[in-house]
Short mmCIF file of C-alpha atoms in Angstrom, two decimals:
data_model
loop_
_atom_site.label_atom_id
_atom_site.label_comp_id
_atom_site.label_asym_id
_atom_site.label_seq_id
_atom_site.Cartn_x
_atom_site.Cartn_y
_atom_site.Cartn_z
CA UNK M 1 -339.66 -9.50 -106.01
CA UNK M 2 -336.87 -11.73 -104.67
CA UNK M 3 -337.68 -15.32 -103.75
CA UNK M 4 -335.77 -17.64 -101.44
CA UNK M 5 -336.23 -21.17 -100.26
CA UNK M 6 -336.00 -20.07 -96.63
CA UNK M 7 -336.17 -16.65 -94.95
CA UNK M 8 -335.11 -16.36 -91.30
CA UNK M 9 -336.44 -13.41 -89.30
CA UNK M 10 -333.89 -12.62 -86.59
CA UNK M 11 -330.10 -12.87 -86.58
CA UNK M 12 -329.46 -14.10 -83.04
CA UNK M 13 -327.50 -17.29 -82.32
CA UNK M 14 -330.44 -19.54 -83.21
CA UNK M 15 -331.21 -17.82 -86.49
CA UNK M 16 -327.50 -17.73 -87.37
CA UNK M 17 -327.05 -21.44 -86.65
CA UNK M 18 -329.96 -22.28 -88.94
CA UNK M 19 -328.80 -19.87 -91.67
CA UNK M 20 -325.26 -21.22 -91.94
CA UNK M 21 -326.30 -24.88 -91.87
CA UNK M 22 -329.06 -24.34 -94.43
CA UNK M 23 -326.72 -22.48 -96.76
CA UNK M 24 -324.08 -25.20 -96.47
CA UNK M 25 -326.77 -27.69 -97.45
CA UNK M 26 -327.37 -25.75 -100.67
CA UNK M 27 -330.48 -23.78 -99.78
CA UNK M 28 -331.05 -20.17 -100.87
CA UNK M 29 -331.33 -18.26 -97.60
CA UNK M 30 -332.06 -14.72 -96.46
CA UNK M 31 -331.89 -13.28 -92.95
CA UNK M 32 -333.92 -10.26 -91.85
CA UNK M 33 -332.80 -8.16 -88.87
CA UNK M 34 -334.55 -5.09 -87.47
CA UNK M 35 -332.01 -4.31 -84.75
CA UNK M 36 -328.37 -5.26 -84.15
CA UNK M 37 -326.95 -8.07 -86.26
CA UNK M 38 -326.04 -10.99 -84.03
CA UNK M 39 -328.97 -10.54 -81.66
CA UNK M 40 -329.12 -9.89 -77.93
CA UNK M 41 -326.50 -12.30 -76.60
CA UNK M 42 -323.29 -10.92 -78.17
CA UNK M 43 -324.47 -7.30 -78.33
CA UNK M 44 -326.26 -6.57 -75.07
CA UNK M 45 -326.67 -9.85 -73.21
CA UNK M 46 -324.62 -12.80 -72.08
CA UNK M 47 -321.32 -11.87 -73.77
CA UNK M 48 -320.91 -8.29 -72.45
CA UNK M 49 -322.25 -9.41 -69.07
CA UNK M 50 -319.61 -12.15 -68.94
CA UNK M 51 -316.88 -9.63 -69.73
CA UNK M 52 -317.92 -7.53 -66.73
CA UNK M 53 -318.26 -10.65 -64.62
CA UNK M 54 -314.74 -11.69 -65.62
CA UNK M 55 -313.34 -8.70 -63.74
CA UNK M 56 -315.52 -9.55 -60.73
CA UNK M 57 -314.34 -13.15 -60.81
CA UNK M 58 -310.69 -12.10 -60.88
CA UNK M 59 -311.22 -9.75 -57.94
CA UNK M 60 -313.06 -12.45 -56.00
CA UNK M 61 -310.02 -14.71 -56.19
CA UNK M 62 -307.77 -11.91 -54.96
CA UNK M 63 -310.18 -11.25 -52.08
CA UNK M 64 -309.95 -14.90 -51.10
CA UNK M 65 -306.15 -14.73 -51.18
CA UNK M 66 -305.80 -11.43 -49.35
CA UNK M 67 -303.00 -11.78 -46.78
CA UNK M 68 -302.26 -15.16 -48.33
CA UNK M 69 -299.96 -13.92 -51.06
CA UNK M 70 -301.63 -10.62 -51.94
CA UNK M 71 -301.43 -7.65 -49.60
CA UNK M 72 -303.93 -5.47 -51.42
CA UNK M 73 -307.00 -6.06 -53.56
CA UNK M 74 -307.41 -3.51 -56.36
CA UNK M 75 -310.72 -1.79 -57.06
CA UNK M 76 -312.40 -2.38 -60.40
CA UNK M 77 -312.18 0.66 -62.67
CA UNK M 78 -315.63 0.77 -64.26
CA UNK M 79 -314.63 3.14 -67.05
CA UNK M 80 -311.68 0.98 -68.12
CA UNK M 81 -313.78 -2.17 -67.86
CA UNK M 82 -316.51 -0.70 -70.07
CA UNK M 83 -313.91 0.40 -72.62
CA UNK M 84 -312.61 -3.19 -72.66
CA UNK M 85 -316.18 -4.48 -73.12
CA UNK M 86 -316.68 -2.18 -76.09
CA UNK M 87 -313.69 -3.72 -77.88
CA UNK M 88 -315.87 -6.83 -78.15
CA UNK M 89 -319.38 -5.47 -78.63
CA UNK M 90 -318.66 -2.64 -81.09
CA UNK M 91 -317.48 -5.12 -83.72
CA UNK M 92 -320.33 -7.59 -83.36
CA UNK M 93 -323.02 -6.19 -85.71
CA UNK M 94 -320.59 -5.59 -88.58
CA UNK M 95 -318.82 -8.93 -88.17
CA UNK M 96 -322.08 -10.88 -87.89
CA UNK M 97 -323.54 -9.29 -91.01
CA UNK M 98 -320.31 -9.68 -92.98
CA UNK M 99 -320.16 -13.34 -91.97
CA UNK M 100 -323.55 -13.98 -93.53
CA UNK M 101 -322.71 -12.03 -96.67
CA UNK M 102 -319.43 -13.89 -97.15
CA UNK M 103 -321.38 -17.15 -97.16
CA UNK M 104 -323.72 -15.92 -99.87
CA UNK M 105 -326.63 -15.42 -97.48
CA UNK M 106 -328.82 -12.41 -98.32
CA UNK M 107 -329.03 -9.87 -95.49
CA UNK M 108 -332.11 -7.65 -95.23
CA UNK M 109 -332.30 -4.81 -92.69
CA UNK M 110 -335.68 -3.71 -91.36
CA UNK M 111 -338.95 -4.89 -89.84
CA UNK M 112 -340.51 -7.93 -91.48
CA UNK M 113 -344.31 -7.80 -91.89
CA UNK M 114 -346.22 -10.78 -93.30
CA UNK M 115 -348.46 -10.08 -96.27
CA UNK M 116 -349.40 -13.74 -96.48
CA UNK M 117 -347.82 -17.02 -95.38
CA UNK M 118 -345.28 -16.89 -98.22
CA UNK M 119 -344.65 -13.14 -98.50
CA UNK M 120 -343.15 -10.47 -96.25
CA UNK M 121 -342.55 -6.79 -96.75
CA UNK M 122 -339.47 -5.05 -95.37
CA UNK M 123 -339.65 -1.33 -96.00
CA UNK M 124 -340.73 -0.85 -99.60
CA UNK M 125 -339.64 -4.30 -100.75
CA UNK M 126 -341.41 -7.64 -100.88
CA UNK M 127 -339.75 -11.02 -100.43
CA UNK M 128 -341.14 -14.49 -100.88
CA UNK M 129 -340.05 -17.82 -99.45
CA UNK M 130 -341.16 -21.43 -99.42
CA UNK M 131 -340.55 -21.54 -95.67
CA UNK M 132 -339.92 -19.06 -92.86
CA UNK M 133 -338.16 -19.37 -89.51
CA UNK M 134 -339.13 -16.91 -86.79
CA UNK M 135 -336.16 -16.23 -84.51
CA UNK M 136 -337.09 -12.83 -83.12
CA UNK M 137 -335.99 -13.32 -79.50
CA UNK M 138 -337.37 -11.35 -76.56
CA UNK M 139 -336.93 -8.04 -74.75
CA UNK M 140 -337.00 -6.72 -71.19
CA UNK M 141 -340.36 -6.40 -69.47
CA UNK M 142 -341.09 -3.23 -67.51
CA UNK M 143 -343.36 -3.27 -64.45
CA UNK M 144 -346.40 -1.12 -65.16
CA UNK M 145 -346.35 1.30 -62.21
CA UNK M 146 -346.53 5.10 -61.99
CA UNK M 147 -343.12 6.52 -62.85
CA UNK M 148 -342.06 3.46 -64.88
CA UNK M 149 -340.25 5.78 -67.30
CA UNK M 150 -337.51 6.02 -64.67
CA UNK M 151 -336.73 2.30 -64.94
CA UNK M 152 -333.60 1.18 -66.73
CA UNK M 153 -333.17 -2.30 -68.25
CA UNK M 154 -330.29 -4.73 -68.42
CA UNK M 155 -329.38 -3.14 -71.76
CA UNK M 156 -329.05 0.24 -70.05
CA UNK M 157 -326.93 -1.27 -67.26
CA UNK M 158 -324.54 -2.91 -69.70
CA UNK M 159 -324.00 0.36 -71.53
CA UNK M 160 -323.44 2.69 -68.54
CA UNK M 161 -320.35 4.87 -68.95
CA UNK M 162 -320.32 5.74 -65.25
CA UNK M 163 -321.22 3.51 -62.33
CA UNK M 164 -323.82 5.12 -60.01
CA UNK M 165 -323.09 5.22 -56.30
CA UNK M 166 -326.45 3.73 -55.31
CA UNK M 167 -328.44 1.27 -57.44
CA UNK M 168 -331.64 -0.72 -56.99
CA UNK M 169 -332.68 -3.81 -58.93
CA UNK M 170 -336.32 -4.89 -59.03
CA UNK M 171 -336.72 -8.63 -59.52
CA UNK M 172 -335.39 -11.88 -58.11
CA UNK M 173 -334.29 -13.83 -61.18
CA UNK M 174 -331.03 -14.48 -63.05
CA UNK M 175 -330.57 -11.04 -64.52
CA UNK M 176 -331.28 -9.07 -61.35
CA UNK M 177 -328.95 -11.18 -59.17
CA UNK M 178 -326.13 -11.22 -61.73
CA UNK M 179 -326.18 -7.48 -62.35
CA UNK M 180 -326.57 -6.74 -58.64
CA UNK M 181 -323.45 -8.77 -57.93
CA UNK M 182 -321.48 -6.97 -60.64
CA UNK M 183 -322.52 -3.53 -59.36
CA UNK M 184 -321.74 -4.44 -55.75
CA UNK M 185 -318.33 -5.85 -56.66
CA UNK M 186 -317.51 -2.72 -58.65
CA UNK M 187 -318.25 -0.43 -55.71
CA UNK M 188 -321.93 0.57 -55.79
CA UNK M 189 -324.31 0.40 -52.87
CA UNK M 190 -326.80 -2.17 -54.14
CA UNK M 191 -330.41 -2.86 -53.16
CA UNK M 192 -332.42 -5.81 -54.47
CA UNK M 193 -336.23 -5.66 -54.30
CA UNK M 194 -338.29 -8.84 -54.67
CA UNK M 195 -342.00 -9.40 -54.10
CA UNK M 196 -341.55 -12.56 -52.01
CA UNK M 197 -338.78 -14.13 -49.94
CA UNK M 198 -337.75 -16.77 -52.49
CA UNK M 199 -335.60 -15.42 -55.33
CA UNK M 200 -334.22 -17.89 -57.88
CA UNK M 201 -337.08 -20.31 -57.30
CA UNK M 202 -335.75 -22.56 -60.09
CA UNK M 203 -332.72 -23.44 -57.95
CA UNK M 204 -332.23 -25.55 -54.86
CA UNK M 205 -333.69 -23.61 -51.93
CA UNK M 206 -330.95 -24.44 -49.42
CA UNK M 207 -328.03 -23.56 -51.68
CA UNK M 208 -329.81 -20.44 -52.91
CA UNK M 209 -330.14 -19.27 -49.31
CA UNK M 210 -326.41 -19.88 -48.81
CA UNK M 211 -325.67 -17.69 -51.83
CA UNK M 212 -328.04 -14.92 -50.72
CA UNK M 213 -326.52 -14.89 -47.22
CA UNK M 214 -323.09 -14.60 -48.80
CA UNK M 215 -324.23 -11.68 -50.96
CA UNK M 216 -325.64 -9.97 -47.88
CA UNK M 217 -322.26 -10.36 -46.16
CA UNK M 218 -320.69 -8.62 -49.17
CA UNK M 219 -323.02 -5.66 -48.69
CA UNK M 220 -325.97 -6.34 -51.00
CA UNK M 221 -329.17 -5.07 -49.31
CA UNK M 222 -332.11 -7.46 -49.77
CA UNK M 223 -335.68 -6.09 -49.61
CA UNK M 224 -337.86 -9.22 -49.65
CA UNK M 225 -341.67 -9.27 -49.58
CA UNK M 226 -341.54 -5.79 -51.09
CA UNK M 227 -342.54 -4.43 -54.49
CA UNK M 228 -341.86 -1.12 -56.17
CA UNK M 229 -345.20 0.70 -56.14
CA UNK M 230 -344.18 4.16 -57.38
CA UNK M 231 -341.13 5.87 -58.87
CA UNK M 232 -340.61 9.61 -58.61
CA UNK M 233 -337.66 11.84 -59.38
CA UNK M 234 -337.93 15.07 -57.39
CA UNK M 235 -334.19 15.74 -57.76
CA UNK M 236 -331.14 13.93 -59.09
CA UNK M 237 -332.14 10.76 -57.26
CA UNK M 238 -335.07 8.43 -57.91
CA UNK M 239 -337.41 7.70 -55.01
CA UNK M 240 -338.85 4.17 -54.91
CA UNK M 241 -342.00 3.79 -52.82
CA UNK M 242 -342.17 0.18 -51.58
CA UNK M 243 -345.16 -1.93 -50.56
CA UNK M 244 -344.38 -1.13 -46.92
CA UNK M 245 -344.63 2.57 -47.90
CA UNK M 246 -340.99 3.08 -47.00
CA UNK M 247 -339.02 5.10 -49.55
CA UNK M 248 -335.69 4.07 -51.01
CA UNK M 249 -333.67 6.79 -52.77
CA UNK M 250 -331.17 5.68 -55.42
CA UNK M 251 -329.26 7.06 -58.38
CA UNK M 252 -330.54 4.41 -60.81
CA UNK M 253 -333.20 1.71 -60.67
CA UNK M 254 -333.27 -1.24 -63.05
CA UNK M 255 -336.24 -3.48 -63.77
CA UNK M 256 -335.39 -7.16 -64.24
CA UNK M 257 -338.72 -8.88 -63.73
CA UNK M 258 -338.77 -11.00 -66.86
CA UNK M 259 -338.67 -10.77 -70.63
CA UNK M 260 -341.32 -10.50 -73.36
CA UNK M 261 -341.24 -12.46 -76.66
CA UNK M 262 -340.92 -10.25 -79.74
CA UNK M 263 -344.05 -11.30 -81.61
CA UNK M 264 -345.86 -8.02 -82.27
CA UNK M 265 -345.83 -6.01 -85.46
CA UNK M 266 -345.30 -8.90 -87.90
CA UNK M 267 -348.99 -9.54 -88.72
CA UNK M 268 -348.71 -13.04 -87.28
CA UNK M 269 -352.34 -13.00 -86.14
CA UNK M 270 -353.45 -11.95 -89.64
CA UNK M 271 -351.89 -15.01 -91.27
CA UNK M 272 -352.90 -17.37 -88.46
CA UNK M 273 -349.66 -17.97 -86.53
CA UNK M 274 -350.71 -18.77 -82.97
CA UNK M 275 -349.00 -17.16 -79.98
CA UNK M 276 -349.65 -16.17 -76.37
CA UNK M 277 -347.98 -13.58 -74.10
CA UNK M 278 -345.43 -16.32 -73.34
CA UNK M 279 -344.42 -16.81 -76.96
CA UNK M 280 -345.12 -18.49 -80.28
CA UNK M 281 -346.83 -21.88 -80.15
CA UNK M 282 -345.01 -24.71 -81.94
CA UNK M 283 -345.32 -28.47 -82.19
CA UNK M 284 -342.58 -31.05 -81.63
CA UNK M 285 -341.05 -30.12 -85.00
CA UNK M 286 -340.86 -26.40 -84.06
CA UNK M 287 -343.63 -25.84 -86.59
CA UNK M 288 -346.15 -23.08 -85.92
CA UNK M 289 -349.88 -23.29 -86.63
CA UNK M 290 -349.02 -22.38 -90.25
CA UNK M 291 -347.45 -25.33 -92.05
CA UNK M 292 -344.55 -23.53 -93.77
CA UNK M 293 -343.61 -21.27 -90.84
CA UNK M 294 -341.31 -22.49 -88.05
CA UNK M 295 -339.98 -20.77 -84.95
CA UNK M 296 -337.07 -21.16 -82.55
CA UNK M 297 -335.32 -19.58 -79.60
CA UNK M 298 -336.51 -17.12 -77.00
CA UNK M 299 -339.65 -16.11 -78.91
CA UNK M 300 -341.12 -19.58 -78.31
CA UNK M 301 -343.59 -20.65 -75.68
CA UNK M 302 -341.71 -23.60 -74.21
CA UNK M 303 -340.70 -25.29 -70.97
CA UNK M 304 -337.00 -25.44 -71.87
CA UNK M 305 -334.77 -22.62 -70.56
CA UNK M 306 -334.52 -19.66 -72.92
CA UNK M 307 -330.75 -19.75 -73.25
CA UNK M 308 -328.35 -19.07 -76.11
CA UNK M 309 -327.11 -22.67 -76.53
CA UNK M 310 -330.70 -23.91 -76.57
CA UNK M 311 -331.52 -21.51 -79.43
CA UNK M 312 -328.45 -22.66 -81.35
CA UNK M 313 -329.46 -26.29 -80.80
CA UNK M 314 -332.91 -25.52 -82.21
CA UNK M 315 -331.38 -23.74 -85.20
CA UNK M 316 -329.23 -26.74 -86.05
CA UNK M 317 -332.23 -29.03 -85.61
CA UNK M 318 -334.36 -27.01 -88.03
CA UNK M 319 -331.57 -27.02 -90.61
CA UNK M 320 -331.53 -30.82 -90.43
CA UNK M 321 -335.32 -31.02 -90.64
CA UNK M 322 -335.77 -28.56 -93.51
CA UNK M 323 -333.09 -30.19 -95.64
CA UNK M 324 -334.55 -33.66 -95.20
CA UNK M 325 -331.58 -34.97 -93.24
CA UNK M 326 -333.85 -35.70 -90.29
CA UNK M 327 -337.55 -36.37 -89.87
CA UNK M 328 -337.43 -36.82 -86.10
CA UNK M 329 -339.18 -34.69 -83.52
CA UNK M 330 -336.85 -32.38 -81.63
CA UNK M 331 -335.35 -34.10 -78.62
CA UNK M 332 -333.58 -31.91 -76.10
CA UNK M 333 -330.70 -33.27 -74.05
CA UNK M 334 -330.56 -32.63 -70.30
CA UNK M 335 -329.87 -28.89 -70.05
CA UNK M 336 -327.62 -27.16 -67.50
CA UNK M 337 -328.32 -23.68 -66.17
CA UNK M 338 -326.12 -21.28 -64.23
CA UNK M 339 -326.18 -18.04 -62.29
CA UNK M 340 -322.87 -16.21 -62.76
CA UNK M 341 -322.46 -14.78 -59.30
CA UNK M 342 -320.03 -14.70 -56.37
CA UNK M 343 -319.87 -17.66 -56.19
CA UNK M 344 -321.57 -19.33 -59.16
CA UNK M 345 -324.70 -21.41 -58.72
CA UNK M 346 -325.31 -24.08 -61.36
CA UNK M 347 -327.57 -27.07 -61.79
CA UNK M 348 -328.49 -29.84 -64.19
CA UNK M 349 -331.07 -32.59 -64.35
CA UNK M 350 -333.53 -33.46 -61.59
CA UNK M 351 -333.08 -30.91 -58.84
CA UNK M 352 -336.55 -29.71 -57.80
CA UNK M 353 -337.97 -30.22 -54.33
CA UNK M 354 -340.33 -33.01 -55.39
CA UNK M 355 -337.45 -34.99 -56.84
CA UNK M 356 -335.28 -34.54 -53.77
CA UNK M 357 -338.09 -35.81 -51.55
CA UNK M 358 -338.93 -38.80 -53.77
CA UNK M 359 -337.89 -42.16 -52.31
CA UNK M 360 -336.68 -43.27 -55.76
CA UNK M 361 -333.68 -40.99 -55.47
CA UNK M 362 -330.66 -40.69 -53.21
CA UNK M 363 -329.48 -37.19 -52.39
CA UNK M 364 -325.97 -36.52 -51.11
CA UNK M 365 -324.84 -33.13 -49.86
CA UNK M 366 -321.16 -32.19 -49.87
CA UNK M 367 -319.30 -29.32 -48.26
CA UNK M 368 -316.41 -28.89 -50.71
CA UNK M 369 -314.71 -25.97 -49.01
CA UNK M 370 -312.12 -28.23 -47.37
CA UNK M 371 -311.38 -30.20 -50.54
CA UNK M 372 -308.00 -29.21 -51.98
CA UNK M 373 -309.52 -28.19 -55.34
CA UNK M 374 -311.30 -25.38 -53.52
CA UNK M 375 -309.17 -24.89 -50.42
CA UNK M 376 -306.05 -23.89 -52.35
CA UNK M 377 -307.97 -20.79 -53.46
CA UNK M 378 -309.34 -20.32 -49.93
CA UNK M 379 -312.92 -20.45 -51.20
CA UNK M 380 -315.30 -19.58 -48.36
CA UNK M 381 -318.34 -21.25 -49.96
CA UNK M 382 -318.29 -24.42 -52.05
CA UNK M 383 -321.10 -26.97 -51.81
CA UNK M 384 -322.83 -29.58 -53.94
CA UNK M 385 -325.91 -31.77 -54.01
CA UNK M 386 -325.76 -34.95 -56.06
CA UNK M 387 -328.93 -36.87 -57.01
CA UNK M 388 -328.76 -40.51 -58.09
CA UNK M 389 -331.41 -43.09 -58.89
CA UNK M 390 -331.44 -45.72 -56.14
CA UNK M 391 -332.35 -48.62 -58.42
CA UNK M 392 -329.55 -48.04 -60.92
CA UNK M 393 -327.09 -45.76 -59.12
CA UNK M 394 -327.27 -43.52 -62.19
CA UNK M 395 -326.57 -39.81 -61.82
CA UNK M 396 -329.76 -37.86 -62.62
CA UNK M 397 -329.18 -34.38 -61.16
CA UNK M 398 -326.76 -32.03 -59.45
CA UNK M 399 -326.56 -28.52 -58.02
CA UNK M 400 -323.21 -26.87 -57.29
CA UNK M 401 -322.40 -23.63 -55.49
CA UNK M 402 -318.80 -22.48 -55.91
CA UNK M 403 -316.26 -20.73 -58.13
CA UNK M 404 -315.87 -23.86 -60.28
CA UNK M 405 -319.58 -24.66 -60.50
CA UNK M 406 -319.67 -24.13 -64.27
CA UNK M 407 -316.86 -26.61 -64.92
CA UNK M 408 -318.29 -29.25 -62.60
CA UNK M 409 -321.85 -28.92 -63.92
CA UNK M 410 -320.59 -29.28 -67.51
CA UNK M 411 -318.99 -32.58 -66.52
CA UNK M 412 -322.17 -33.71 -64.75
CA UNK M 413 -324.20 -32.73 -67.84
CA UNK M 414 -321.99 -34.92 -70.02
CA UNK M 415 -322.27 -37.80 -67.55
CA UNK M 416 -326.08 -37.61 -67.37
CA UNK M 417 -326.60 -37.29 -71.12
CA UNK M 418 -324.18 -40.12 -71.85
CA UNK M 419 -325.52 -42.21 -68.94
CA UNK M 420 -322.04 -42.78 -67.60
CA UNK M 421 -322.00 -45.06 -64.58
CA UNK M 422 -319.83 -44.48 -61.53
CA UNK M 423 -317.84 -47.57 -62.55
CA UNK M 424 -316.91 -45.93 -65.86
CA UNK M 425 -315.97 -42.70 -64.11
CA UNK M 426 -313.72 -44.59 -61.67
CA UNK M 427 -311.85 -46.16 -64.60
CA UNK M 428 -310.93 -42.72 -65.95
CA UNK M 429 -307.82 -40.82 -64.91
CA UNK M 430 -308.29 -37.05 -64.80
CA UNK M 431 -305.79 -34.25 -64.31
CA UNK M 432 -305.09 -33.62 -60.63
CA UNK M 433 -305.94 -31.43 -58.81
CA UNK M 434 -309.00 -30.33 -60.79
CA UNK M 435 -312.77 -30.62 -60.52
CA UNK M 436 -312.48 -33.60 -62.86
CA UNK M 437 -310.27 -35.51 -60.44
CA UNK M 438 -312.95 -35.03 -57.75
CA UNK M 439 -315.68 -36.80 -59.74
CA UNK M 440 -315.02 -40.25 -58.32
CA UNK M 441 -315.53 -38.89 -54.78
CA UNK M 442 -318.81 -37.25 -55.72
CA UNK M 443 -320.35 -40.05 -57.76
#
């Protein structure tokens, strides 16, 4: 039986971050993976999605400049785009596993099942460790309705060799809106089905409505206050029976109504690790209900966004904690989030309705479409909301809708976390014309 100081179950970005840092600190480390090495993000999540979105983003700019330097706007060739995507994703599992091996980290392929709090079995082998880190991630949830076997997931969408002519997405969150935008931009007729009239409820309501109206103008069909009640496939197409009893016929239907933490099948309940349907319970040290077992990433029950950089942050934190270089509770910085769409919608800090209505804060709304940074690309939609604390003038939150929203929100994130005052920003000289050079006019 092999014994290690630390065994990590899951090879996603969080598990990888912990593994490398622990090994560099001199610990004996093993990583167990039951699926693709590298986890969801680089294999079937944010990375391949961003590759597809890159083509959409390039086409969006050409659309904005049509008759302003470009006479025609090319169509996106789905087959070529998917071939390009595969040049990235096909290499990931091998490269991720080889990276661990080259560092002297033991790689173990298979499902980890706890025998006791210090022992797991993987296949016919047993492994022991002083400590474990659970980094098992999450998977797509499927709505439990008759005909649910006809649902595809985001994984299925990102691996399609041929783009269907007519697609429906069920759900009103990040994944559904992002994939719907990609499909629409690549030439499909797209329908989005959501059970109420408020998709993306985490984002500013006004700017979200602006984005949804823009997507409608691009041809995305919104079916709000509707749910998919039944799926049938009498022929080549799938019939979706909606709450209103109307029937929508499509070539493919994808379910994007949330994700489920991967906690089953490891005997966690047998050894006393607490978890709920929302994930594994941890304290402020990312420690589970069993003293020597920790957890990180998307398999956690937590209020922080379940995003790749958050998992990596947690992995680095645990490496510090488990090597004695830190004894502090985990402290998250202010975290930005983004919807990669046409245009992008991003936010950071205090942006909810209660904050915006609180007298402690000053909210400024900006239409950026006539600012040169945006106008030179003829952007039709570019807006921002900036939230500052009245007593101090300190920036505490921002939401941006526009092609450069990611760049601007990254700058705002830095400013909030570093508590940079407007006076300090005004003393800086940024490249012009860029989003950075606009900061002094926004804050």
